[in-house]
Each structure stands twice: as C-alpha cells, then as structure tokens.
PDB file of C-alpha atoms in Angstrom:
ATOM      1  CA  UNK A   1      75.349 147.096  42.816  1.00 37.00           C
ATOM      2  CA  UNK A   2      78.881 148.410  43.535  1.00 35.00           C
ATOM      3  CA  UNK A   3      79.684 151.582  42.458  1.00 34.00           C
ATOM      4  CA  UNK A   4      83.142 152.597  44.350  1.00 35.00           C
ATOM      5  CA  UNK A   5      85.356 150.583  46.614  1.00 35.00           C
ATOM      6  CA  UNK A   6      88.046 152.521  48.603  1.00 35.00           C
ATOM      7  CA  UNK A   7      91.483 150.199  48.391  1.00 34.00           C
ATOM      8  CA  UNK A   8      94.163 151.791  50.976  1.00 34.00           C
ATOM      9  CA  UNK A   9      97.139 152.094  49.021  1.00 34.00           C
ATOM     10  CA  UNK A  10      99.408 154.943  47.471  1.00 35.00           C
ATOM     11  CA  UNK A  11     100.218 154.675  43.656  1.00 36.00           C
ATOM     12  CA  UNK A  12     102.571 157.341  42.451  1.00 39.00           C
ATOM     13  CA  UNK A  13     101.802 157.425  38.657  1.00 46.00           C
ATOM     14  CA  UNK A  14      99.059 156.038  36.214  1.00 48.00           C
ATOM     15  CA  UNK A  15     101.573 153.375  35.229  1.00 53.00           C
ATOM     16  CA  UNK A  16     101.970 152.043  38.759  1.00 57.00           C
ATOM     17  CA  UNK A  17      98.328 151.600  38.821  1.00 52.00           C
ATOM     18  CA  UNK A  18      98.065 149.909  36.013  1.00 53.00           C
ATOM     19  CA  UNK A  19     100.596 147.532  36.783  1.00 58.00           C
ATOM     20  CA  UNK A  20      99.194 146.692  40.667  1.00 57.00           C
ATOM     21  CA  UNK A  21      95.922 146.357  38.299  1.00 54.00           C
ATOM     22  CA  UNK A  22      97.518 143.500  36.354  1.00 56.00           C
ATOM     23  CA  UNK A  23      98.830 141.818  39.240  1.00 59.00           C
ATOM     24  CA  UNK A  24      95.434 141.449  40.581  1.00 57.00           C
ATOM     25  CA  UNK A  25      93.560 140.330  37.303  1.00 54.00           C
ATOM     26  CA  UNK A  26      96.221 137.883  36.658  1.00 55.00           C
ATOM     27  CA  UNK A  27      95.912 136.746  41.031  1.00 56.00           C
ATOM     28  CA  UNK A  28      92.465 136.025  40.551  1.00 52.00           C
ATOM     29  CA  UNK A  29      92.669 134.738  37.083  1.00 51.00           C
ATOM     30  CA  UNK A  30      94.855 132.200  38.352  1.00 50.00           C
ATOM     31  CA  UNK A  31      92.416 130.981  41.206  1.00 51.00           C
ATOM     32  CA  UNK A  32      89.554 130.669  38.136  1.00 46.00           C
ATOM     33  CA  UNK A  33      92.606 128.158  36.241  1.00 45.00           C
ATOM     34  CA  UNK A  34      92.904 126.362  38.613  1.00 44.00           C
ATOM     35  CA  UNK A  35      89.208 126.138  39.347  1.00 43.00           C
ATOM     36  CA  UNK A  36      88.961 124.310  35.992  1.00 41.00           C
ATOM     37  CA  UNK A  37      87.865 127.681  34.540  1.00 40.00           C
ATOM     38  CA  UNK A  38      88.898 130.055  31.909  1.00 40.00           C
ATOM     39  CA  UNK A  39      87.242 133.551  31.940  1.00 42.00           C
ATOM     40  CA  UNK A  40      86.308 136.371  34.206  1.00 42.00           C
ATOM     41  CA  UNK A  41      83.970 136.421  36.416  1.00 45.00           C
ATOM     42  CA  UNK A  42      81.566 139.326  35.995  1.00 45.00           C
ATOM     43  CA  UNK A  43      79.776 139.836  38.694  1.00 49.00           C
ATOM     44  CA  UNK A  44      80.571 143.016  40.273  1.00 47.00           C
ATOM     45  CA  UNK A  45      80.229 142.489  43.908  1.00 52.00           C
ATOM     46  CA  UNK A  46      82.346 139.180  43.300  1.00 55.00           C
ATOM     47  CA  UNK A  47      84.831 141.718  41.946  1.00 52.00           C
ATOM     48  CA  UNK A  48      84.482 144.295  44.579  1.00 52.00           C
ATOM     49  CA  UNK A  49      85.150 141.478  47.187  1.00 57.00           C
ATOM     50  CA  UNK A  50      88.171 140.085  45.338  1.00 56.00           C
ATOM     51  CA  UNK A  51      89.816 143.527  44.703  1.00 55.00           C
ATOM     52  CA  UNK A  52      89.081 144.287  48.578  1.00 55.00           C
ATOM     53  CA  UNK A  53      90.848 141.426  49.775  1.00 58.00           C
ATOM     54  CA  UNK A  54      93.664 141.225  47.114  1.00 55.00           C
ATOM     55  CA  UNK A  55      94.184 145.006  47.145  1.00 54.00           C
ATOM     56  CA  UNK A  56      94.607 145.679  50.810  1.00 51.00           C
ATOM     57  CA  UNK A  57      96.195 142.247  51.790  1.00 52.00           C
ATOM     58  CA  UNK A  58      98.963 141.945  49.108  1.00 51.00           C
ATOM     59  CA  UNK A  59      98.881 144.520  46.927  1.00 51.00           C
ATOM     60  CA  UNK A  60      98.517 147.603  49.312  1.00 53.00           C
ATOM     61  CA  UNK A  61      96.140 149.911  46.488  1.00 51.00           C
ATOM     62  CA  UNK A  62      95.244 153.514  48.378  1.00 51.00           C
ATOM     63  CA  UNK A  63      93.337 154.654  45.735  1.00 45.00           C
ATOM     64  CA  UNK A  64      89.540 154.897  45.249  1.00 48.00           C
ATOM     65  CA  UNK A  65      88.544 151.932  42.332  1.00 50.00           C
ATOM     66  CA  UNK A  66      84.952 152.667  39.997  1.00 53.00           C
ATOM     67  CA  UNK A  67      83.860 148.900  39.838  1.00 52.00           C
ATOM     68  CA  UNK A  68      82.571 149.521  36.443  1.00 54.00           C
ATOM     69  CA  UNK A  69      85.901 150.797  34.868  1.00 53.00           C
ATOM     70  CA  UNK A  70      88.144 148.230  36.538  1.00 53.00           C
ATOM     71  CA  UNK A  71      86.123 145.544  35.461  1.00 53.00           C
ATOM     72  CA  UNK A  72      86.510 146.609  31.640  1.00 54.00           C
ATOM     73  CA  UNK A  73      90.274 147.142  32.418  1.00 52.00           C
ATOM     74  CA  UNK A  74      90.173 143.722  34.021  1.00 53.00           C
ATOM     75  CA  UNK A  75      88.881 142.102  30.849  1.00 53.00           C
ATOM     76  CA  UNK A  76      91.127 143.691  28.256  1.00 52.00           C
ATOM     77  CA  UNK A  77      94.090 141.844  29.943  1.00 49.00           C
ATOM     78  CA  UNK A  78      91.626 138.587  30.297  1.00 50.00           C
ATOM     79  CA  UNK A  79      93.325 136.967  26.951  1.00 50.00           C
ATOM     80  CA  UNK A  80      96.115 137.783  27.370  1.00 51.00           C
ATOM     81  CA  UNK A  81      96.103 135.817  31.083  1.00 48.00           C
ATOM     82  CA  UNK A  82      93.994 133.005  29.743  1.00 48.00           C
ATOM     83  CA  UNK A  83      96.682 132.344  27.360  1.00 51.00           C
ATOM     84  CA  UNK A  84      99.633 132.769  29.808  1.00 49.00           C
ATOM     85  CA  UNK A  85      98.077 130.106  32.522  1.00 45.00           C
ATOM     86  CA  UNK A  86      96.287 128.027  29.647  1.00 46.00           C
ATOM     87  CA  UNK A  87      98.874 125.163  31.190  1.00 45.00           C
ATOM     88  CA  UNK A  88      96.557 125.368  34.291  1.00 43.00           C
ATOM     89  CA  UNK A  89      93.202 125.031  32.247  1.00 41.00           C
ATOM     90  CA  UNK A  90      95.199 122.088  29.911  1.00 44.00           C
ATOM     91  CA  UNK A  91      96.140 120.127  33.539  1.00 41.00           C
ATOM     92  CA  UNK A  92      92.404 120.514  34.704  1.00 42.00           C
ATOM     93  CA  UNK A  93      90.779 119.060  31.506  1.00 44.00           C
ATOM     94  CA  UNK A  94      93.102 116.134  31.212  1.00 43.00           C
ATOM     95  CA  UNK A  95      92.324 114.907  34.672  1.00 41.00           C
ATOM     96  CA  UNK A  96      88.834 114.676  33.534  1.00 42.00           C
ATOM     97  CA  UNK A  97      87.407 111.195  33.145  1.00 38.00           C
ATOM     98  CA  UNK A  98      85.205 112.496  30.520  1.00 44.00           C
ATOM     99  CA  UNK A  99      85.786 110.604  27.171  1.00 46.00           C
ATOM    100  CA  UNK A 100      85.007 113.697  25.208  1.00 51.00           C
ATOM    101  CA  UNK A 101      88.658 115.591  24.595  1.00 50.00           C
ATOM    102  CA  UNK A 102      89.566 117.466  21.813  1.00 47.00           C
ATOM    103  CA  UNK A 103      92.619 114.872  21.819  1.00 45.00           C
ATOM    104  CA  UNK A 104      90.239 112.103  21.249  1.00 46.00           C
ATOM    105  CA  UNK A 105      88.284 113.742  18.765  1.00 51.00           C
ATOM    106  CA  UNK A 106      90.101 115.033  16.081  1.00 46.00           C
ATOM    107  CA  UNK A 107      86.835 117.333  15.378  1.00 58.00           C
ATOM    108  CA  UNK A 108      86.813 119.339  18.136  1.00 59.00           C
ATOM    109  CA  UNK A 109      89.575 122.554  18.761  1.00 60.00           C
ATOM    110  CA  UNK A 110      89.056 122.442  22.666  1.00 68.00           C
ATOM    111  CA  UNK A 111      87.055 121.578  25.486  1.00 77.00           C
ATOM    112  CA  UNK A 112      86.910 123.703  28.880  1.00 84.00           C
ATOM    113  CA  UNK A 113      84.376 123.311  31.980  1.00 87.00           C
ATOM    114  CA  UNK A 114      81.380 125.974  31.217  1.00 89.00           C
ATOM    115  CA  UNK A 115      79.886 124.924  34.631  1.00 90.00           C
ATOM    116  CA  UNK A 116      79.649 122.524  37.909  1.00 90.00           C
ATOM    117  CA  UNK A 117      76.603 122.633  39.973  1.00 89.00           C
ATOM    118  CA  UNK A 118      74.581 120.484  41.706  1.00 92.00           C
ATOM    119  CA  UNK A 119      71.316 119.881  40.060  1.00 94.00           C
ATOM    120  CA  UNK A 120      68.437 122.282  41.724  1.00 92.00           C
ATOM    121  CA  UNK A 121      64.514 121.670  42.342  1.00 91.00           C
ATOM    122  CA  UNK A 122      63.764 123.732  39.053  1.00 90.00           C
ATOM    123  CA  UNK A 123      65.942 121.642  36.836  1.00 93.00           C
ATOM    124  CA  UNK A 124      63.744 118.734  38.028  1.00 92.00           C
ATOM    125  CA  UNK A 125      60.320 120.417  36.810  1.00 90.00           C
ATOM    126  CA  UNK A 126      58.927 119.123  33.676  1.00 90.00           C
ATOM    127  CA  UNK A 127      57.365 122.069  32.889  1.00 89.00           C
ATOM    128  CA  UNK A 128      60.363 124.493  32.647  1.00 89.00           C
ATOM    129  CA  UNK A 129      62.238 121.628  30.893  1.00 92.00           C
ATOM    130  CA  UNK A 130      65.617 123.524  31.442  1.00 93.00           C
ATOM    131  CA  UNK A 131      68.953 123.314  32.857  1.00 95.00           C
ATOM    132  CA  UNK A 132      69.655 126.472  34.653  1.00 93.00           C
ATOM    133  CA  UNK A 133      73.167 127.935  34.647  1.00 91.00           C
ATOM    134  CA  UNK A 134      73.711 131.419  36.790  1.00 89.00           C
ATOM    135  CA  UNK A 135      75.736 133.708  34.706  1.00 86.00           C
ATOM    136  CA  UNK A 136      78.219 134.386  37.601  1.00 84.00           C
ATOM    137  CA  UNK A 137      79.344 130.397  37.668  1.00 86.00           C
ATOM    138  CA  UNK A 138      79.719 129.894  34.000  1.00 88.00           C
ATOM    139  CA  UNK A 139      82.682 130.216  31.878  1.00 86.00           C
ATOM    140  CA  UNK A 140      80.998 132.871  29.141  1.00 85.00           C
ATOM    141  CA  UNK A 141      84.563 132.683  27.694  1.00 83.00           C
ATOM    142  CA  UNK A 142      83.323 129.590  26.083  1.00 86.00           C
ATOM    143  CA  UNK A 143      81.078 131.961  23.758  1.00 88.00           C
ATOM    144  CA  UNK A 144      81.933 133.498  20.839  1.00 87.00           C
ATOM    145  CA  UNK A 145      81.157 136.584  20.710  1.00 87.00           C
ATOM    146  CA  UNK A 146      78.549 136.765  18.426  1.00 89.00           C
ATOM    147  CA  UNK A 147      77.024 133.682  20.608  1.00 90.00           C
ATOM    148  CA  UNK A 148      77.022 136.133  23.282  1.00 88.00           C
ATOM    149  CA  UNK A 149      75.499 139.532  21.508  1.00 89.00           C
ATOM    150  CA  UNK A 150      72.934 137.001  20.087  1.00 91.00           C
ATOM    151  CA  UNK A 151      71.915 135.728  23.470  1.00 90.00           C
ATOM    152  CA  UNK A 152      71.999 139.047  24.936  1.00 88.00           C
ATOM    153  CA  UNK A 153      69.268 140.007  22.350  1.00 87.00           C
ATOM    154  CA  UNK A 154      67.201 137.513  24.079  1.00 86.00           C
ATOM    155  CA  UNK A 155      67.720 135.088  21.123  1.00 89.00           C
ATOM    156  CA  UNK A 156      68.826 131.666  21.427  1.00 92.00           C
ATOM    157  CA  UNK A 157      72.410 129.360  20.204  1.00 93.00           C
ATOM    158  CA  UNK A 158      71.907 126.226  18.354  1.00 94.00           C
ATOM    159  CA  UNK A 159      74.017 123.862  20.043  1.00 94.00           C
ATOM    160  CA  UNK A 160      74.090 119.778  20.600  1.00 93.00           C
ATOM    161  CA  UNK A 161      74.368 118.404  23.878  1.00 93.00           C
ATOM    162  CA  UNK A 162      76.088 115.038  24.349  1.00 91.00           C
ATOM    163  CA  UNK A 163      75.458 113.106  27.968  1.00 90.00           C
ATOM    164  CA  UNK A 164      77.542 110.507  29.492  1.00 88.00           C
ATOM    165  CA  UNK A 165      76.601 107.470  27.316  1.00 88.00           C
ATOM    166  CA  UNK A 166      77.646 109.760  24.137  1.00 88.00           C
ATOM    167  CA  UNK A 167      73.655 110.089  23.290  1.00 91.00           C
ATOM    168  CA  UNK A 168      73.338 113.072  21.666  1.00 92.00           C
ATOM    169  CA  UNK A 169      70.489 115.671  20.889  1.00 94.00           C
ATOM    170  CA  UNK A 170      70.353 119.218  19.460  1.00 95.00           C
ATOM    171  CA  UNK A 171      69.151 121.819  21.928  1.00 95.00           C
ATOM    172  CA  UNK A 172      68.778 125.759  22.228  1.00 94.00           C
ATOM    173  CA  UNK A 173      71.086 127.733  24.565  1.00 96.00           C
ATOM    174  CA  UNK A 174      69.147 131.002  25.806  1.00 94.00           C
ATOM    175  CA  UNK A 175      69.918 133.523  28.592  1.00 91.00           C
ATOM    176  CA  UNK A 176      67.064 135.049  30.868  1.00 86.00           C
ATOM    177  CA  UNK A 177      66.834 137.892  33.173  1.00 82.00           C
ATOM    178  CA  UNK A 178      65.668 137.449  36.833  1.00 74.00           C
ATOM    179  CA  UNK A 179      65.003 140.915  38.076  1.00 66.00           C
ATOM    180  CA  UNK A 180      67.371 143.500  36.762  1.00 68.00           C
ATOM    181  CA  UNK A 181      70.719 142.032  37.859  1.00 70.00           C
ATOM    182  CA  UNK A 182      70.736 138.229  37.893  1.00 77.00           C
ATOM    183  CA  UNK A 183      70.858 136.115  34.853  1.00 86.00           C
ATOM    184  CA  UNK A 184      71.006 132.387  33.854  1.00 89.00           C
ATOM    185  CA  UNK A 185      71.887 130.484  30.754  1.00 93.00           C
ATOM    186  CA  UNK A 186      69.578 127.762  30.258  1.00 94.00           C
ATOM    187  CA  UNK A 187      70.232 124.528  27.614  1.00 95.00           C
ATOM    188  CA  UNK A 188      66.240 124.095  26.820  1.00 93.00           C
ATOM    189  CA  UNK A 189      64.103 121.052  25.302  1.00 91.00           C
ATOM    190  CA  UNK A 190      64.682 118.268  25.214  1.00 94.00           C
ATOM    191  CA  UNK A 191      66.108 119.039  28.645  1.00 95.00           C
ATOM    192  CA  UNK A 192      63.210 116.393  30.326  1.00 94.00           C
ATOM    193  CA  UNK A 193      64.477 113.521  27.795  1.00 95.00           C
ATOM    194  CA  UNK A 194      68.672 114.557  28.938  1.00 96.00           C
ATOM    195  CA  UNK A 195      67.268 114.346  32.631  1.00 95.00           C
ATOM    196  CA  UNK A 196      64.969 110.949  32.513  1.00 95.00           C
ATOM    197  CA  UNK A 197      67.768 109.316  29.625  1.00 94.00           C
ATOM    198  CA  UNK A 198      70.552 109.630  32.744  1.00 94.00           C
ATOM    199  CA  UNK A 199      68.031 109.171  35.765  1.00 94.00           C
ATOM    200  CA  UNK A 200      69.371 112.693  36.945  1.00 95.00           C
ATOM    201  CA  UNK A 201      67.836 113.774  40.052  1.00 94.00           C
ATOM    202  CA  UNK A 202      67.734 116.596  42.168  1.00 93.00           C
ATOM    203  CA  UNK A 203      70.869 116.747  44.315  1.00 93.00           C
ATOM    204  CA  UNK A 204      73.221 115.086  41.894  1.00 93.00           C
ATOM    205  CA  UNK A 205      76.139 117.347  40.722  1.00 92.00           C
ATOM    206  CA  UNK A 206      76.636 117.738  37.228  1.00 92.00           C
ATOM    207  CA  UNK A 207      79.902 119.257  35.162  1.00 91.00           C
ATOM    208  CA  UNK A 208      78.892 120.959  31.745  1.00 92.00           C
ATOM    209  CA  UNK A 209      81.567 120.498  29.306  1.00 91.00           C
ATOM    210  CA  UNK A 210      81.997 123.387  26.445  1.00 90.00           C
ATOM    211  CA  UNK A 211      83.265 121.935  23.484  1.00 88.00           C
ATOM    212  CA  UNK A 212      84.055 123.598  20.107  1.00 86.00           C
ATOM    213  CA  UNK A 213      83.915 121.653  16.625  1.00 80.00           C
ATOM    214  CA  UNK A 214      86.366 122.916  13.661  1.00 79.00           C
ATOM    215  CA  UNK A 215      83.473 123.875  11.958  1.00 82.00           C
ATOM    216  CA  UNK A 216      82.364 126.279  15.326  1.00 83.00           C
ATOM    217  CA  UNK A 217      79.609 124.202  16.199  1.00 88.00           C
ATOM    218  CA  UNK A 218      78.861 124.497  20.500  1.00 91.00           C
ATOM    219  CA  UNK A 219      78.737 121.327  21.900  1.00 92.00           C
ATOM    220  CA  UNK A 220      78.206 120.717  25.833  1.00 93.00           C
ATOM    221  CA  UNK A 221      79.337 117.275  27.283  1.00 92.00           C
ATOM    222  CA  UNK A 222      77.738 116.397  30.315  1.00 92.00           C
ATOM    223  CA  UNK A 223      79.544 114.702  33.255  1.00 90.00           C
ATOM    224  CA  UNK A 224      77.962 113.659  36.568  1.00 88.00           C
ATOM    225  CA  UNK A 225      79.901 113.092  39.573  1.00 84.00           C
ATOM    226  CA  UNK A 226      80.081 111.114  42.466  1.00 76.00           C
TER     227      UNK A 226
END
C-alpha cells in the first residue's frame, strides 16, 4: 500500500494547499463523469498515481502528501463535485440505449452506471453462481450508506436485478475480501438463471445499471454490449 508520495511543489499556507487539493479532486472527478461514473475511486495506489501525475504536471504540489489523509480530504469534497458535474453523469445516462431511466419510470429517483466489465471465467462457473464486481471499478456512490456499513459487516443487500428483456429476479448483493487489500461486490443466486436466461458467455461485456426506487429499493439493470 501507499503510505507517502513526494509531489514537487511549494505551497505557502494551509489554504493554498487546500485549494491545489480541490483542483485535483475535482480534475479527476471530472475524468470519472465523463467515464459514465459518479464517485471516487478508492483505491490508494490509483490515487497515488493520479495525484503524481496531476500534481507535478499541472498543479506543481512540493509538498510531501499521506495517501491516507488526502484520500479522506478527497472524499469530503466528493458531493459537493458530484453535484457540480452531475450534467456530465445526466449526458452519459441519456445516451444509454437501456430502456430503464428514471425518466421512463416514474418509480425510480435515478439511475447511474455501478460497473462495465467484460464477463470473466469465474462469472461463468456454476458453482460460484456470482457476478464479480472489483471494488476499485464500481461506483460505491450508488450505496447508501447504511448499504455500505452493512456490507462491510460481511452481510448482504436485498436488491432485484432486472436483465435486458425486463425479466426480473430478487438477488443478494455481498462484498468479499481477497487477501487483505482487494475486494469484490458480488450480485449472488440466481446469478446461473441471469447468465443462461441471456446466453451470457465468457468474453461478453456487460454494463451494471444502479437504479434507486422512491421507496429506496436497489435495483441493477443489466446491459450487454456489442
């Protein structure tokens, strides 16, 4: 893990830092918009890379950065960001072709991409009978964030998944450990019947759809593409 990163720059007072700081979080914040994404990414080397390349290149930070504190810095001004470029998020979820918008369905308050991956080896196994999501690709600003102290506590999230043809079926959401610093979200049985239902194989690429009812139900909608 990243513990320091040295960024060559010279900041005069606590409230030039802070500003440089903002600059950056709202740089790469826009990159994630217009990704079709909506929340930080947390994983720390991703960070240290980004605030190495942003700092020195067109910021010109000089000061020595503790990965851990910038990141919770980073994330205070995350809403505030989110909400400034939402016009970016709005522009990437319209071009969707997927017939699932909050527009369209007076039920839902929003939709946003949680993910977009191709589908792996171990999504194809029977006997896992998951779809596994790495924690550093999803959106986790799509969870509340009782969702996400729940999950944490190795629990799981009712939610309902809803494929292309608009079948639907009620699944568990759950987030596992690989080691002590990777993690995946996984939407669990009846995973196998999503997969046969849609003749999804291994290779395919697949956008996963967070969508929130009025009522705060999770929904995912799935999308494959070309």
């Amino acid at each position: 893990m990243v513990n320091h990163l040295v960024l060559e720059i010279n900041v005069k007072t606590a409230d030039e830092e802070d500003e440089k700081l903002e600059q950056l979080t709202d740089s790469w914040q826009i990159r994630l918009c217009e990704a079709g994404c909506g929340s930080w990414d947390s994983d720390p080397n991703r960070v240290a890379n980004f605030l190495q390349k942003e700092g020195n290149e067109k910021l010109g930070l000089n000061i020595p950065i503790d990965i851990d504190h910038i990141t919770r810095q980073l994330r205070t001004a995350d809403a505030r960001i989110k909400e400034k470029h939402q016009s970016l998020i709005s522009t990437r979820n319209a071009s969707s072709s997927s017939s699932y918008s909050s527009s369209s369905h007076p039920g839902l308050e929003w939709r946003r991409l949680f993910i977009r991956r191709e589908l792996k080896k171990s999504d194809m196994c029977d006997h896992q009978n998951r779809l596994s999501m790495p924690c550093s690709q999803v959106d986790e600003g799509a969870l509340t964030a009782a969702e996400v102290k729940t999950l944490r506590q190795k629990k799981w999230v009712a939610a309902e998944v809803v494929d292309p043809q608009g079948r639907r079926y009620g699944v568990n959401l759950r987030r596992t450990m690989a080691g002590t610093k990777s993690c995946s979200y996984a939407i669990g049985k009846p995973w196998n019947d999503i997969k046969k239902d849609n003749g999804f194989k291994q290779g395919m690429k697949l956008e996963v759809w967070a969508l929130r009812g009025k009522s705060g139900k999770l929904f995912f909608h799935l999308t494959s593409l070309p």
